[in-house]
PDB file of N, CA, C and O in Angstrom:
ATOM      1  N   UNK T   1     110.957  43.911 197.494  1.00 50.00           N
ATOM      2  CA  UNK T   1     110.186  42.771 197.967  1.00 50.00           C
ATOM      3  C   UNK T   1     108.727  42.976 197.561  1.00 50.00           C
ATOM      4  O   UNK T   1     108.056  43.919 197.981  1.00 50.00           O
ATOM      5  N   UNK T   2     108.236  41.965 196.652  1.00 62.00           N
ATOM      6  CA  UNK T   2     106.532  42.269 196.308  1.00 62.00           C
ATOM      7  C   UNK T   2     105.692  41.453 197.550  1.00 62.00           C
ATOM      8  O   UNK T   2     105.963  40.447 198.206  1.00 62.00           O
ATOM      9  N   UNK T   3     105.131  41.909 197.545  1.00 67.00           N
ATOM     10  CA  UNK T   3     103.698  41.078 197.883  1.00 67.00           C
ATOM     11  C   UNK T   3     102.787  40.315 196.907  1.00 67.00           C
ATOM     12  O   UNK T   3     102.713  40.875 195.814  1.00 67.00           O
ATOM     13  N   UNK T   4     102.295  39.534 196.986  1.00 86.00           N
ATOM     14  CA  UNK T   4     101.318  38.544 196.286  1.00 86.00           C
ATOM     15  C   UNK T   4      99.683  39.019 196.408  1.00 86.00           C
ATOM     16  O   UNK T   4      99.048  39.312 197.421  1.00 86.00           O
ATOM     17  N   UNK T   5      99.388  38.993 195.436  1.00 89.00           N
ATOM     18  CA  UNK T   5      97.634  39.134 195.357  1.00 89.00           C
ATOM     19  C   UNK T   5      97.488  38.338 196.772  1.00 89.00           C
ATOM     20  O   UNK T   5      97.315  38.887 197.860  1.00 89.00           O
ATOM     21  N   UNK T   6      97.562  37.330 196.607  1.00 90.00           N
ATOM     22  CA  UNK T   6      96.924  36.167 197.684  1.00 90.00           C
ATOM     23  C   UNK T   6      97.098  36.524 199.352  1.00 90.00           C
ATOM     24  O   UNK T   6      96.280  36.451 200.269  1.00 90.00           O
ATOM     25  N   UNK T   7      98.533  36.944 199.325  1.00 93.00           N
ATOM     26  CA  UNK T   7      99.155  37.302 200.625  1.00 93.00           C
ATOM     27  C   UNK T   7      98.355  38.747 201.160  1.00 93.00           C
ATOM     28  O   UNK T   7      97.992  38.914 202.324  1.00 93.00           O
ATOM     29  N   UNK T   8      98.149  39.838 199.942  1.00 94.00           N
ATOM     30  CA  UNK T   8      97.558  41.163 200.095  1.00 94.00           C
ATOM     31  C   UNK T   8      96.121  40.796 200.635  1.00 94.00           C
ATOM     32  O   UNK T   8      95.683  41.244 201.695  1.00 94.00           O
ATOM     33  N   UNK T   9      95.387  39.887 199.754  1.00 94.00           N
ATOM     34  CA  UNK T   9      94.005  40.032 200.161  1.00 94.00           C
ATOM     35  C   UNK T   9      93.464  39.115 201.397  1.00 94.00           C
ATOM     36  O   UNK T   9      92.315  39.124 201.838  1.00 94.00           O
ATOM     37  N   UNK T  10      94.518  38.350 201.836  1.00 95.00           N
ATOM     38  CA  UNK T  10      94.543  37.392 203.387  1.00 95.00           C
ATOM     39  C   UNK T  10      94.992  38.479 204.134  1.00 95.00           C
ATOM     40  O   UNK T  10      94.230  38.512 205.100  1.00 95.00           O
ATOM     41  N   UNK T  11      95.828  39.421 204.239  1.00 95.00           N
ATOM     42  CA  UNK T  11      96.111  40.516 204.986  1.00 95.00           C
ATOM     43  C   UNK T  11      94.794  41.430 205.358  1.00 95.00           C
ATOM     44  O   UNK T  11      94.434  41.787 206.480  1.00 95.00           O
ATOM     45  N   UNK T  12      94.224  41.682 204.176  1.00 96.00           N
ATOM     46  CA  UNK T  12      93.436  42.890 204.407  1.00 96.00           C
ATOM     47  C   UNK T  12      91.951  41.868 205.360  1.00 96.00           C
ATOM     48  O   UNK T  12      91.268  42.305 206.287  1.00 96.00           O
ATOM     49  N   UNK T  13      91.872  40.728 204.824  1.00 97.00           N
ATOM     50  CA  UNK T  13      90.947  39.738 204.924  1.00 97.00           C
ATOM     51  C   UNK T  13      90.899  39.772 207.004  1.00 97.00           C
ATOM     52  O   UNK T  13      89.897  40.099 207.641  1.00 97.00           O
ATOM     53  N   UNK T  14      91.668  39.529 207.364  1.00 97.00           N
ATOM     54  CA  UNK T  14      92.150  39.631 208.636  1.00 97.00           C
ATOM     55  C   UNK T  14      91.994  40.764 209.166  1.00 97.00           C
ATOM     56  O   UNK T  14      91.113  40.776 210.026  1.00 97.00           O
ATOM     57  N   UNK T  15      92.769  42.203 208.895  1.00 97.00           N
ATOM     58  CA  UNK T  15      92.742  43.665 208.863  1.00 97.00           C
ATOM     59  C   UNK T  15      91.103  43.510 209.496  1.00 97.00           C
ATOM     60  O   UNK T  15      90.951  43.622 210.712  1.00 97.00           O
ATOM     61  N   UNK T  16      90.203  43.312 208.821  1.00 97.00           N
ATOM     62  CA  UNK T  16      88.772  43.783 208.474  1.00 97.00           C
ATOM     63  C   UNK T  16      88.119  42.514 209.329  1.00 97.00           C
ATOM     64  O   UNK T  16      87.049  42.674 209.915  1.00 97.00           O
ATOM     65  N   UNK T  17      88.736  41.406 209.359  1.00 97.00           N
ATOM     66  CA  UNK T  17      87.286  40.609 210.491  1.00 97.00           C
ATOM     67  C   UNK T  17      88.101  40.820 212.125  1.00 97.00           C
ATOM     68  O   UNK T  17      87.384  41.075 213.092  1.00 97.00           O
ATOM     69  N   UNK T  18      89.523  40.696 212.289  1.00 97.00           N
ATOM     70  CA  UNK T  18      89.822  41.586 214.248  1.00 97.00           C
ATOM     71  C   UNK T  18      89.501  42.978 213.972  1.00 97.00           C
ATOM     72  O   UNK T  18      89.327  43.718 214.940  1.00 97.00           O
ATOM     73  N   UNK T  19      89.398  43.439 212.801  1.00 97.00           N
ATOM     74  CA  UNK T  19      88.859  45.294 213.045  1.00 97.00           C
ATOM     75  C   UNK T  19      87.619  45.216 213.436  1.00 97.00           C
ATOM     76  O   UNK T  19      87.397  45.560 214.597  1.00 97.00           O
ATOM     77  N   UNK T  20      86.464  44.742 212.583  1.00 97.00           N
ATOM     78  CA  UNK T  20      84.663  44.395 212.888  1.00 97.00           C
ATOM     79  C   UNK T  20      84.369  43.460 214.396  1.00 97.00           C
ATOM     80  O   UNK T  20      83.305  43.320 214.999  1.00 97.00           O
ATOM     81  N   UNK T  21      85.514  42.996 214.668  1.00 97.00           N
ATOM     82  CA  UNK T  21      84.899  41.940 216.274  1.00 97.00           C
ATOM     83  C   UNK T  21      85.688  43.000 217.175  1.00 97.00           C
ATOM     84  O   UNK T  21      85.153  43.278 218.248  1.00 97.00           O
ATOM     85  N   UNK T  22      86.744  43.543 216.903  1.00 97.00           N
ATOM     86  CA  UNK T  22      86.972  44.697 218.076  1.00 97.00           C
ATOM     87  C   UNK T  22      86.246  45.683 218.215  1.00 97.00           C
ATOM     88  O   UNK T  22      86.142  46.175 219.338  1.00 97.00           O
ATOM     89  N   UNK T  23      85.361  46.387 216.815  1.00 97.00           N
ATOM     90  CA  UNK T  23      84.256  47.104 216.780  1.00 97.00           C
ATOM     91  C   UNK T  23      82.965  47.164 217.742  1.00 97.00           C
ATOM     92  O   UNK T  23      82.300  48.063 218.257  1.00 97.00           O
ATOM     93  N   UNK T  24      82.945  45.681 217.726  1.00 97.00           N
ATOM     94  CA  UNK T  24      81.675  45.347 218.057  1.00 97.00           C
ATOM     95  C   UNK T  24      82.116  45.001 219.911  1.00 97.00           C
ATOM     96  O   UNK T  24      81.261  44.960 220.795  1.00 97.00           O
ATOM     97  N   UNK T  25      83.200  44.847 220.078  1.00 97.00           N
ATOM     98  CA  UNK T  25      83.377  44.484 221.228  1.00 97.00           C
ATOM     99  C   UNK T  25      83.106  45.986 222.118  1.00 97.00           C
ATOM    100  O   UNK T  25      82.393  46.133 223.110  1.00 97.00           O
ATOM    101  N   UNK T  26      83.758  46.800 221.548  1.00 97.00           N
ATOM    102  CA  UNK T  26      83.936  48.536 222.311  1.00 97.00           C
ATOM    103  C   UNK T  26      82.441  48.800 222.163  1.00 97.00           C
ATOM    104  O   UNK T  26      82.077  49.545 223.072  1.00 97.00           O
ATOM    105  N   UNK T  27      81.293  48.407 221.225  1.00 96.00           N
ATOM    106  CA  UNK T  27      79.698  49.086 220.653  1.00 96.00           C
ATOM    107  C   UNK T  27      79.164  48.577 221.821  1.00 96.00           C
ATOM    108  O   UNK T  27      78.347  49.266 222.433  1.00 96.00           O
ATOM    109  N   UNK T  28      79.700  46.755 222.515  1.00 96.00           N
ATOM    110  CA  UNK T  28      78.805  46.089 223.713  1.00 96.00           C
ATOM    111  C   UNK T  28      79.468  46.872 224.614  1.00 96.00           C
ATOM    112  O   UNK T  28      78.540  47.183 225.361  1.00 96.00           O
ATOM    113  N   UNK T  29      80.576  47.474 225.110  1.00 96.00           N
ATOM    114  CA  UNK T  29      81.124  47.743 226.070  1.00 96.00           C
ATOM    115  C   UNK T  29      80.329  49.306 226.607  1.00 96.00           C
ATOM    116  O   UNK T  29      80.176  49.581 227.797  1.00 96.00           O
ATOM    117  N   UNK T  30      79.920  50.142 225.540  1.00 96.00           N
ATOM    118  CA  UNK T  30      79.459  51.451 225.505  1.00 96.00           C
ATOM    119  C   UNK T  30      77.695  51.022 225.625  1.00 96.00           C
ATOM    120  O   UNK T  30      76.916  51.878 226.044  1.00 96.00           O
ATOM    121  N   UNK T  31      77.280  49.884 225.289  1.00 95.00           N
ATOM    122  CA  UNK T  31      75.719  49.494 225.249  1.00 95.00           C
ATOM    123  C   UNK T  31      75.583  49.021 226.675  1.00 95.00           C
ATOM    124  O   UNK T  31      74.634  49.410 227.356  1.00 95.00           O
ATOM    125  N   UNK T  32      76.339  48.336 227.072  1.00 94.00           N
ATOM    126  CA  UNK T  32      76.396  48.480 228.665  1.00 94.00           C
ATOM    127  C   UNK T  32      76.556  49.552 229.943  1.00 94.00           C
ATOM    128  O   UNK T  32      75.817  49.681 230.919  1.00 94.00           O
ATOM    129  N   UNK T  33      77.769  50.268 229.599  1.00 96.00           N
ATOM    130  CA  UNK T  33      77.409  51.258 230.262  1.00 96.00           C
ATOM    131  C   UNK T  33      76.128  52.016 229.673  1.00 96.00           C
ATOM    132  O   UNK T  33      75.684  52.628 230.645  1.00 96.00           O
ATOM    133  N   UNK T  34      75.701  52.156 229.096  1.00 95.00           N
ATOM    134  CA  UNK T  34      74.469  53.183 229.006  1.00 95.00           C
ATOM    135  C   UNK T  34      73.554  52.150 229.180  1.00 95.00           C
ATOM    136  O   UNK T  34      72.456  52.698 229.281  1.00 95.00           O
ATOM    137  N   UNK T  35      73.404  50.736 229.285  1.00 94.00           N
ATOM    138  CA  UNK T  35      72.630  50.332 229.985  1.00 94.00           C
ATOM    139  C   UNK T  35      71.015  49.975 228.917  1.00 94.00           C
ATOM    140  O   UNK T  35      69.819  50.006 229.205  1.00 94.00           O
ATOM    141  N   UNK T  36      71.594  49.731 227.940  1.00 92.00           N
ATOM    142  CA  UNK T  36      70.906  49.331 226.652  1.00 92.00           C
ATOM    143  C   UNK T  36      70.747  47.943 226.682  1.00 92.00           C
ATOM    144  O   UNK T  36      71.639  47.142 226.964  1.00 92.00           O
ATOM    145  N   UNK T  37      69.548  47.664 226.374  1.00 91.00           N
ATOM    146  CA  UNK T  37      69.169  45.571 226.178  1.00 91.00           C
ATOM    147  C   UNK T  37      69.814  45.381 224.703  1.00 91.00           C
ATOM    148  O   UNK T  37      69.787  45.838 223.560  1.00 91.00           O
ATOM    149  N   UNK T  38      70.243  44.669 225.290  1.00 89.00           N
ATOM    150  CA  UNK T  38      71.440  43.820 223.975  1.00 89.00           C
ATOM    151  C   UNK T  38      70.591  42.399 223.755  1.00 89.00           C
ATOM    152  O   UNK T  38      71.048  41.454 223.112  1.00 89.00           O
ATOM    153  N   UNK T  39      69.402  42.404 224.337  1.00 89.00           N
ATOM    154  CA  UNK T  39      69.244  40.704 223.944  1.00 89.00           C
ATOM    155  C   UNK T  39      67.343  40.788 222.609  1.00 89.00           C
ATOM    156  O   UNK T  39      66.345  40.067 222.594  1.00 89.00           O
ATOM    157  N   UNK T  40      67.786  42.156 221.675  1.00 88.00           N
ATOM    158  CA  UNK T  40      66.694  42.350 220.786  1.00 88.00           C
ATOM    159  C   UNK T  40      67.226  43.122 219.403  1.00 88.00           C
ATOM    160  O   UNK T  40      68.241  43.779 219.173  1.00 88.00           O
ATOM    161  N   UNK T  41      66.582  42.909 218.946  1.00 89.00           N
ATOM    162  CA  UNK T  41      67.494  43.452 217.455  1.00 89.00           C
ATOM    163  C   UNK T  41      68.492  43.418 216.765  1.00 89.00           C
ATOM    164  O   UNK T  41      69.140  42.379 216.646  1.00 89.00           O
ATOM    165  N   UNK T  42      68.854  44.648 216.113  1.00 91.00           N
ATOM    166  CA  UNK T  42      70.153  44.152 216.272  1.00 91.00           C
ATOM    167  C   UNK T  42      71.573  43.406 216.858  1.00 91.00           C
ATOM    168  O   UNK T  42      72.428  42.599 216.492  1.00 91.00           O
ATOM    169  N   UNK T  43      71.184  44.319 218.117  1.00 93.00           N
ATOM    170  CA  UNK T  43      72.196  43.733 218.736  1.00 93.00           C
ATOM    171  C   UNK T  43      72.283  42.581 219.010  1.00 93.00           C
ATOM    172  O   UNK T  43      73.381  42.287 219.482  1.00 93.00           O
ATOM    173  N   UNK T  44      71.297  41.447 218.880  1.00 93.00           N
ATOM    174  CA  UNK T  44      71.843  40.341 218.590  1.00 93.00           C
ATOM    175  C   UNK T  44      72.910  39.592 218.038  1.00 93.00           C
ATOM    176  O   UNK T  44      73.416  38.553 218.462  1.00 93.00           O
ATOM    177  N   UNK T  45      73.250  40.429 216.784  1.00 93.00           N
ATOM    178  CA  UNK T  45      73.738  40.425 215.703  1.00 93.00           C
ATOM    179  C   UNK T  45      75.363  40.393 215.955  1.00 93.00           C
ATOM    180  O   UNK T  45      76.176  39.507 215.690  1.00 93.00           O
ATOM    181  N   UNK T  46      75.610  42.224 216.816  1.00 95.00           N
ATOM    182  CA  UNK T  46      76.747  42.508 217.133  1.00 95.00           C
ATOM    183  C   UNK T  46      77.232  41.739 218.536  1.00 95.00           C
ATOM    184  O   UNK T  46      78.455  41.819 218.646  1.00 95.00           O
ATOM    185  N   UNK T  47      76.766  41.203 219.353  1.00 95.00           N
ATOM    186  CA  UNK T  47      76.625  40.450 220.298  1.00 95.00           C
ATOM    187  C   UNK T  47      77.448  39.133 219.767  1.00 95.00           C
ATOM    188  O   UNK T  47      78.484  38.763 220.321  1.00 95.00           O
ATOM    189  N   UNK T  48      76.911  38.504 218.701  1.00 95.00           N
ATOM    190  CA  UNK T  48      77.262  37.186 218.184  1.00 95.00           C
ATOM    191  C   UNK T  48      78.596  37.327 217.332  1.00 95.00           C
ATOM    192  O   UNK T  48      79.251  36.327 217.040  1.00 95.00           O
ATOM    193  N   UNK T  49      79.074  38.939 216.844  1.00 96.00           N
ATOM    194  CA  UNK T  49      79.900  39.281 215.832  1.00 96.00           C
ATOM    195  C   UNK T  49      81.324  38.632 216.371  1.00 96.00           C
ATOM    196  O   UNK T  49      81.932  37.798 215.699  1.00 96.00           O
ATOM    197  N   UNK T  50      81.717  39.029 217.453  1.00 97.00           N
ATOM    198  CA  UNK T  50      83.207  39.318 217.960  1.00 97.00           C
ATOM    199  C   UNK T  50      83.671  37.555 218.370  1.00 97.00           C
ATOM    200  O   UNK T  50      84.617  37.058 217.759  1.00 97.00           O
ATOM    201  N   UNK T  51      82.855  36.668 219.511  1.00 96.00           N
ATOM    202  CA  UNK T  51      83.598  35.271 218.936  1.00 96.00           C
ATOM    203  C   UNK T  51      83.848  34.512 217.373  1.00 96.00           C
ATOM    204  O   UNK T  51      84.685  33.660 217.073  1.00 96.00           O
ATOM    205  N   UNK T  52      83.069  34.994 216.742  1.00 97.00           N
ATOM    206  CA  UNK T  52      83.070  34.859 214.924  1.00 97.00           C
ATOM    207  C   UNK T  52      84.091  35.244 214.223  1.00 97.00           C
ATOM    208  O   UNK T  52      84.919  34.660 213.524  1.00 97.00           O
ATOM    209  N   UNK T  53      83.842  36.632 214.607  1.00 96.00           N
ATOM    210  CA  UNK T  53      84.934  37.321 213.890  1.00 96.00           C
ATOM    211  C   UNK T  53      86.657  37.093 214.465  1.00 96.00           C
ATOM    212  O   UNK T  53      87.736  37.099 213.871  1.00 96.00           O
ATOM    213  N   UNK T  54      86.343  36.939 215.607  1.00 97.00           N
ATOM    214  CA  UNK T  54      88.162  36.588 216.111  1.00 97.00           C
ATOM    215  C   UNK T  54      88.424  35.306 215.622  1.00 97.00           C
ATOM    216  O   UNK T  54      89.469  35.269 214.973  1.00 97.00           O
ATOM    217  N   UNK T  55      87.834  34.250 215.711  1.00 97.00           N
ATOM    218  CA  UNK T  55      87.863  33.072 215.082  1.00 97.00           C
ATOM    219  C   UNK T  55      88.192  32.924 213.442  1.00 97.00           C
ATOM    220  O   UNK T  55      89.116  32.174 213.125  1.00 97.00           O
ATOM    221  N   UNK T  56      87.501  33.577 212.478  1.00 97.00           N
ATOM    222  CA  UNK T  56      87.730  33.734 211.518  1.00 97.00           C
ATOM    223  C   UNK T  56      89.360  34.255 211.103  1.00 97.00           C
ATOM    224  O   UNK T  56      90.088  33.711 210.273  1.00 97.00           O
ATOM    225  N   UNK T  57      89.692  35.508 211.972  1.00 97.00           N
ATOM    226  CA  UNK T  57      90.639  36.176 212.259  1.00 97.00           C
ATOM    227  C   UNK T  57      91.829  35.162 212.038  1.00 97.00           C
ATOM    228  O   UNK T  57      92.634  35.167 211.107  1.00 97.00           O
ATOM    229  N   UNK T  58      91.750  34.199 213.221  1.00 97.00           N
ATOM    230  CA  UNK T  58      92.611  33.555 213.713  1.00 97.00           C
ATOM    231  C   UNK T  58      92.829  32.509 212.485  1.00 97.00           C
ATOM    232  O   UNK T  58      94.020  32.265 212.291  1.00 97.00           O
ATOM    233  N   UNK T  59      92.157  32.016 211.842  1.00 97.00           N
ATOM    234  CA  UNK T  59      92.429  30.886 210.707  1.00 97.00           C
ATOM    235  C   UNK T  59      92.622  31.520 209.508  1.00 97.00           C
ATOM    236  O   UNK T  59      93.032  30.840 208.567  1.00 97.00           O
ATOM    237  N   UNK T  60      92.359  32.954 209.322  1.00 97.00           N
ATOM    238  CA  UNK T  60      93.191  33.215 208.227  1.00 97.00           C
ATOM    239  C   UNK T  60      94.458  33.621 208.445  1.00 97.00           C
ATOM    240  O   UNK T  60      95.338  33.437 207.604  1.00 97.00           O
ATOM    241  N   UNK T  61      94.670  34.207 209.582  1.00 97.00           N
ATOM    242  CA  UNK T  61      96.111  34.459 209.711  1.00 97.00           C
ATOM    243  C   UNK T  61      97.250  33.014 210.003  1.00 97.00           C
ATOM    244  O   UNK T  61      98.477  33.085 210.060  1.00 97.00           O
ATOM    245  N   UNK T  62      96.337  31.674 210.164  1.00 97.00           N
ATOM    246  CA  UNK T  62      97.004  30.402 209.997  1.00 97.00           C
ATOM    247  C   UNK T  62      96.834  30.494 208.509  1.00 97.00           C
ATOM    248  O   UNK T  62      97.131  29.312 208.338  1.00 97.00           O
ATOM    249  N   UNK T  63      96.638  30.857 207.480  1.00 96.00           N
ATOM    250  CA  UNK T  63      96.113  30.538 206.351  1.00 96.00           C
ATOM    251  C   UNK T  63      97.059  31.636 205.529  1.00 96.00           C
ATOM    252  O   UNK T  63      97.099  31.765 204.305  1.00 96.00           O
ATOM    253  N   UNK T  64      97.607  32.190 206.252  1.00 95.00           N
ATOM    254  CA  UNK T  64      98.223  33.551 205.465  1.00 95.00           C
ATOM    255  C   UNK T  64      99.959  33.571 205.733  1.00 95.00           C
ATOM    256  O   UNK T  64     100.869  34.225 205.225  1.00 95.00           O
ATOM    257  N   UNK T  65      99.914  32.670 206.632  1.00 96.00           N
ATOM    258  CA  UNK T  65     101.736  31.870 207.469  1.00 96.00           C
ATOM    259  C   UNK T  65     101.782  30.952 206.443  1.00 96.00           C
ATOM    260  O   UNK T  65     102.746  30.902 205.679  1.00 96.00           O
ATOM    261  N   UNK T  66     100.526  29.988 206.326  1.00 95.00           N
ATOM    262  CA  UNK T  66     101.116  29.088 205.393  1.00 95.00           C
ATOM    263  C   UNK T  66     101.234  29.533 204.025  1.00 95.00           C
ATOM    264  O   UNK T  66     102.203  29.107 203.396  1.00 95.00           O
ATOM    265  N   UNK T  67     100.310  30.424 203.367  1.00 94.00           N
ATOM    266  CA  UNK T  67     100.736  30.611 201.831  1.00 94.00           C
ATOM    267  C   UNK T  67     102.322  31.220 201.942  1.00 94.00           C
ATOM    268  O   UNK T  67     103.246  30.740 201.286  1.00 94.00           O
ATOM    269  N   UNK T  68     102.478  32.354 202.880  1.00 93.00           N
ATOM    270  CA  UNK T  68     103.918  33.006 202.742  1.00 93.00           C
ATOM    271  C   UNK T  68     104.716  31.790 202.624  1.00 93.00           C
ATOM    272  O   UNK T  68     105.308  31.361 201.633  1.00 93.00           O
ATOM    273  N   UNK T  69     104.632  31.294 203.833  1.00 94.00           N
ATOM    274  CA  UNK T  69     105.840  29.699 203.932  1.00 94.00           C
ATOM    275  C   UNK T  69     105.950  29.266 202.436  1.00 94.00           C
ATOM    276  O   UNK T  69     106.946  29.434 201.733  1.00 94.00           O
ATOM    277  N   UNK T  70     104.649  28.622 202.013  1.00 93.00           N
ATOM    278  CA  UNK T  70     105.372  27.929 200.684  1.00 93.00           C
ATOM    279  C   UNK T  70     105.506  28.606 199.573  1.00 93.00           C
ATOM    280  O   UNK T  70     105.890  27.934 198.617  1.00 93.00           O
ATOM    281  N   UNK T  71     105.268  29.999 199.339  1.00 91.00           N
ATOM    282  CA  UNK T  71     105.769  31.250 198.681  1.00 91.00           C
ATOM    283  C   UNK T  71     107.319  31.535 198.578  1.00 91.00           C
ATOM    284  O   UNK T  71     108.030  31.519 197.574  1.00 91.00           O
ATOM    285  N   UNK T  72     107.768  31.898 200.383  1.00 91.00           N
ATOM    286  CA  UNK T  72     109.093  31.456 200.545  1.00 91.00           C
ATOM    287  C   UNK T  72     110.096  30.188 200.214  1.00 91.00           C
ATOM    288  O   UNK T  72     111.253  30.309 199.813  1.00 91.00           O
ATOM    289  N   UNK T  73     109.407  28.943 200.466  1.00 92.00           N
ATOM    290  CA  UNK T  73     109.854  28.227 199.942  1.00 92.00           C
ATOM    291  C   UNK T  73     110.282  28.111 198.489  1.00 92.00           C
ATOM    292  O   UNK T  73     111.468  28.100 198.160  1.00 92.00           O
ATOM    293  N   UNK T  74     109.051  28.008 197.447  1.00 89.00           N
ATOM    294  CA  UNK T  74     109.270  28.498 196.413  1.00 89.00           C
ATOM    295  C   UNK T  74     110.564  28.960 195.741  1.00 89.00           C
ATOM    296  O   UNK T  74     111.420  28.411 195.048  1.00 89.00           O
ATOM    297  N   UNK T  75     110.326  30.412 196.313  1.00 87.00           N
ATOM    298  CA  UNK T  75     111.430  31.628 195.679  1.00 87.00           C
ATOM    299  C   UNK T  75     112.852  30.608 196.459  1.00 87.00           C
ATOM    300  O   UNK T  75     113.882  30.460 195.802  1.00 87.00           O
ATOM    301  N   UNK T  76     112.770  30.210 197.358  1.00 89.00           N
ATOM    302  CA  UNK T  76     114.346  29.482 197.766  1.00 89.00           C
ATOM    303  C   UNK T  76     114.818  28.402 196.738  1.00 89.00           C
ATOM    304  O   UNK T  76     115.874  28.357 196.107  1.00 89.00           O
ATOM    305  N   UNK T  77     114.047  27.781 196.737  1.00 89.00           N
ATOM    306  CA  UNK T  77     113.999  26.842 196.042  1.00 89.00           C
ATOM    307  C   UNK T  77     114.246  27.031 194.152  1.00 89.00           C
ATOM    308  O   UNK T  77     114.686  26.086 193.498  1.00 89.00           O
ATOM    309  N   UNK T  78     113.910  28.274 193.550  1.00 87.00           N
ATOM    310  CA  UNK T  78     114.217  28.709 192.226  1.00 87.00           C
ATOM    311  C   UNK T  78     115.459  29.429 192.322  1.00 87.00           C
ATOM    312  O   UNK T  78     116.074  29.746 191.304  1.00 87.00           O
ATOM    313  N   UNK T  79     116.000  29.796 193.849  1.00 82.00           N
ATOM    314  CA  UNK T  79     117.270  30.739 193.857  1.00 82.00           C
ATOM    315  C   UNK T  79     118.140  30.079 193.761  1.00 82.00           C
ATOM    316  O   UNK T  79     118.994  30.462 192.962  1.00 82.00           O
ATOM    317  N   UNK T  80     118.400  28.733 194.519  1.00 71.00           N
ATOM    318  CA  UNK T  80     118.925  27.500 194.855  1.00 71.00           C
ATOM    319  C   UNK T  80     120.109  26.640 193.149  1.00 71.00           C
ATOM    320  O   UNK T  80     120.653  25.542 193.267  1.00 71.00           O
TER     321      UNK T  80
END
């Protein structure tokens, strides 16, 4: 069974934006307990990361159902 360029790099694409918003979620969770201002600098940044990044997350992995689907389709459809 191969994988597809397209399918590989929507995988990893996903992999890497819920990996960077869960990152950032555990960095606010540890900036709190130690009791660090999150509302200057950077942390603005990482603050704003994790609704972004799950969001993003979430529409490529709608985006990565549908290429497989008509991938699958496809190959049924030439087996047929």
């Amino acid at each position: 069974m191969t994988v597809h360029r397209t399918e590989r790099v929507l995988a990893y694409m996903v992999a890497s934006s819920i990996g960077l918003a869960i990152l950032a979620i555990v960095a606010l969770l540890i900036a709190g307990v130690a009791r660090i201002d999150t509302t200057s600098g950077v942390w603005l940044s990482i603050v704003v990361l994790p609704p972004i990044g799950l969001a993003i997350g979430v529409l490529l992995i709608i985006a990565l159902v549908i290429v497989s689907a008509i991938r699958r389709s496809r190959a049924a459809r030439d087996a047929a």
